[in-house]
């Protein structure tokens, strides 16, 4: 099974570790193997979690506005992350 590389602003779910089953937004890609993820609650923008991409299930849902803000270097608040996460998890459940 080929590994899908997550993108900034994309919805991902943890498949390994204490946070198995938790949904996150990719804040930044560190390299081909690691990303920083946030949920705006336990994992805030100021203190993101470093995750191995092998331990993530990558969704096809990406928030383009948030992605553009992150890629341009703009500040993103935890409230914005929570709002996007809520919207993307709701829309992904409707698809299932």
XYZ file of N, CA and C in Angstrom:
288
model
N 0.841 -1.188 0.000
C 0.000 0.000 0.000
C 0.880 1.242 0.000
N 0.757 2.100 -1.009
C 1.600 3.290 -1.077
C 1.223 4.283 0.013
N 2.226 4.950 0.535
C 2.025 5.931 1.585
C 1.610 7.264 0.963
N 0.474 7.803 1.412
C -0.001 9.087 0.916
C 0.589 10.170 1.808
N 1.286 11.115 1.198
C 1.917 12.182 1.964
C 0.886 13.256 2.302
N 0.705 13.546 3.594
C -0.267 14.578 3.975
C 0.201 15.967 3.561
N -0.767 16.853 3.364
C -0.479 18.235 2.980
C -0.893 19.166 4.102
N -0.322 20.346 4.123
C -0.678 21.368 5.105
C -2.174 21.675 4.967
N -2.870 21.757 6.106
C -4.299 22.066 6.109
C -5.191 20.861 5.914
N -4.617 19.671 5.815
C -5.385 18.458 5.541
C -5.814 17.775 6.841
N -6.975 17.137 6.791
C -7.498 16.370 7.908
C -6.809 15.008 7.945
N -6.297 14.628 9.125
C -5.667 13.322 9.308
C -6.170 12.721 10.620
N -6.074 11.391 10.720
C -6.436 10.711 11.955
C -5.266 9.856 12.404
N -4.968 9.900 13.691
C -3.874 9.117 14.246
C -4.260 7.645 14.289
N -3.346 6.774 13.860
C -3.601 5.333 13.877
C -2.676 4.601 14.832
N -1.812 5.345 15.547
C -0.884 4.715 16.482
C -0.570 5.671 17.624
N -0.282 5.097 18.774
C 0.071 5.904 19.939
C -1.124 6.123 20.852
N -0.906 6.924 21.887
C -1.980 7.215 22.862
C -3.150 7.953 22.241
N -2.869 8.649 21.156
C -3.898 9.465 20.519
C -4.593 8.753 19.354
N -4.540 7.424 19.325
C -5.179 6.654 18.253
C -6.652 7.047 18.144
N -7.079 7.357 16.925
C -8.467 7.739 16.679
C -8.726 9.232 16.752
N -7.732 10.017 17.155
C -7.899 11.468 17.243
C -7.699 12.116 15.878
N -8.527 13.101 15.587
C -8.420 13.849 14.338
C -7.561 15.089 14.542
N -6.777 15.399 13.532
C -5.892 16.561 13.561
C -5.901 17.260 12.210
N -5.362 18.480 12.219
C -5.081 19.229 11.002
C -3.558 19.306 10.886
N -3.032 19.071 9.690
C -1.585 19.159 9.470
C -1.197 20.632 9.470
N -0.328 20.993 10.412
C 0.130 22.376 10.539
C 1.336 22.633 9.644
N 2.251 21.645 9.610
C 3.466 21.808 8.810
C 4.069 20.447 8.494
N 4.657 20.330 7.318
C 5.387 19.121 6.931
C 6.860 19.375 7.240
N 7.443 18.520 8.077
C 8.854 18.700 8.447
C 9.772 18.102 7.403
N 9.435 16.886 6.949
C 10.196 16.205 5.903
C 9.297 15.116 5.329
N 9.874 14.158 4.619
C 9.060 13.099 4.023
C 8.458 12.166 5.060
N 8.967 12.210 6.282
C 8.547 11.245 7.286
C 7.703 11.822 8.421
N 7.896 13.103 8.736
C 7.223 13.691 9.901
C 6.440 14.947 9.544
N 5.336 15.134 10.272
C 4.524 16.345 10.157
C 4.207 16.846 11.558
N 3.814 18.108 11.653
C 3.314 18.669 12.901
C 1.801 18.773 12.768
N 1.080 18.266 13.776
C -0.381 18.275 13.735
C -0.930 19.017 14.945
N -2.125 19.602 14.768
C -2.799 20.342 15.837
C -4.286 20.012 15.820
N -4.923 20.188 16.988
C -6.375 20.057 17.045
C -7.029 21.294 17.661
N -6.212 22.265 18.087
C -6.747 23.495 18.657
C -7.214 23.338 20.095
N -7.101 22.136 20.648
C -7.560 21.873 22.008
C -6.400 21.330 22.845
N -6.156 20.031 22.758
C -5.027 19.442 23.487
C -3.710 19.775 22.804
N -3.742 19.788 21.495
C -2.561 20.140 20.709
C -2.805 21.489 20.053
N -2.304 22.529 20.712
C -2.528 23.897 20.245
C -1.467 24.293 19.221
N -1.726 25.367 18.521
C -0.821 25.838 17.476
C 0.559 26.149 18.055
N 0.596 26.651 19.282
C 1.870 26.993 19.912
C 2.673 25.754 20.309
N 2.001 24.603 20.426
C 2.676 23.371 20.850
C 2.148 22.183 20.052
N 2.469 22.110 18.748
C 1.955 21.020 17.910
C 2.599 19.680 18.236
N 1.954 18.605 17.786
C 2.465 17.249 18.004
C 3.201 16.786 16.753
N 4.375 16.225 16.946
C 5.142 15.671 15.837
C 4.678 14.236 15.632
N 4.232 13.909 14.416
C 3.741 12.562 14.115
C 4.445 12.004 12.888
N 4.718 10.711 12.947
C 5.248 9.980 11.807
C 4.093 9.784 10.820
N 4.306 10.062 9.547
C 3.222 9.943 8.567
C 2.732 8.502 8.432
N 3.556 7.525 8.821
C 3.115 6.129 8.790
C 2.044 5.862 9.838
N 1.943 6.727 10.828
C 0.975 6.564 11.904
C -0.243 7.449 11.719
N -0.480 7.884 10.486
C -1.620 8.745 10.185
C -2.446 8.171 9.043
N -3.758 8.287 9.184
C -4.666 7.972 8.079
C -5.022 9.317 7.454
N -4.647 9.486 6.203
C -4.830 10.767 5.525
C -6.200 10.813 4.850
N -6.939 11.866 5.138
C -8.256 12.076 4.535
C -8.089 12.856 3.231
N -9.097 12.797 2.381
C -9.040 13.607 1.158
C -9.515 15.034 1.416
N -9.964 15.320 2.634
C -10.491 16.652 2.970
C -9.377 17.603 3.386
N -9.339 18.753 2.710
C -8.368 19.808 2.999
C -9.103 21.133 2.996
N -8.793 21.983 3.968
C -9.377 23.324 3.988
C -8.440 24.250 3.220
N -8.872 24.686 2.062
C -8.017 25.495 1.169
C -7.682 26.863 1.776
N -8.636 27.483 2.494
C -8.367 28.788 3.110
C -7.291 28.666 4.185
N -7.444 27.673 5.049
C -6.457 27.453 6.105
C -5.101 27.080 5.497
N -5.133 26.263 4.458
C -3.907 25.852 3.783
C -3.167 27.079 3.228
N -3.903 27.971 2.593
C -3.292 29.176 2.021
C -2.692 30.055 3.112
N -3.391 30.188 4.230
C -2.888 31.010 5.344
C -1.613 30.403 5.925
N -1.600 29.091 6.114
C -0.417 28.434 6.683
C 0.773 28.523 5.739
N 0.538 28.306 4.460
C 1.632 28.337 3.489
C 2.202 29.745 3.296
N 1.357 30.771 3.498
C 1.844 32.143 3.350
C 2.496 32.659 4.633
N 2.450 31.858 5.704
C 3.103 32.249 6.948
C 2.242 33.074 7.881
N 0.951 33.203 7.574
C 0.049 33.950 8.451
C -0.189 33.185 9.751
N -0.497 33.943 10.798
C -0.826 33.333 12.087
C -2.205 32.681 12.001
N -2.332 31.527 12.627
C -3.605 30.810 12.681
C -3.917 30.570 14.152
N -5.162 30.855 14.550
C -5.538 30.694 15.951
C -6.071 29.292 16.216
N -6.088 28.920 17.486
C -6.642 27.626 17.883
C -8.137 27.568 17.591
N -8.817 28.707 17.714
C -10.253 28.762 17.387
C -10.480 28.419 15.919
N -9.653 28.955 15.045
C -9.779 28.671 13.611
C -9.523 27.195 13.337
N -8.523 26.626 14.004
C -8.202 25.204 13.822
C -9.384 24.346 14.276
N -9.960 24.653 15.444
C -11.106 23.881 15.949
C -12.293 23.972 15.003
N -12.546 25.167 14.469
C -13.659 25.366 13.540
C -13.468 24.541 12.261
N -12.269 24.583 11.696
C -11.971 23.825 10.477
C -12.039 22.328 10.754
N -11.499 21.901 11.877
C -11.513 20.484 12.244
C -12.946 19.983 12.394
N -13.783 20.767 13.040
C -15.196 20.400 13.209
C -15.894 20.276 11.854
N -15.646 21.252 10.982
C -16.284 21.246 9.660
C -15.813 20.054 8.816
N -14.500 19.800 8.824
C -13.964 18.710 8.006
C -14.371 17.341 8.538
N -14.408 17.156 9.859
C -14.807 15.853 10.402
C -16.292 15.617 10.157
N -17.100 16.665 10.213
C -18.526 16.528 9.926
C -18.746 16.173 8.468
N -18.021 16.845 7.559
C -18.199 16.562 6.135
C -17.664 15.180 5.763
N -16.617 14.719 6.465
C -16.096 13.383 6.152
C -17.048 12.298 6.652
N -17.777 12.546 7.730
C -18.750 11.576 8.234
C -19.956 11.483 7.309
N -20.316 12.602 6.698
C -21.446 12.605 5.752
C -21.125 11.788 4.509
N -19.850 11.764 4.119
C -19.424 11.018 2.934
C -19.456 9.512 3.193
N -19.077 9.114 4.421
C -18.995 7.679 4.769
C -20.326 6.975 4.722
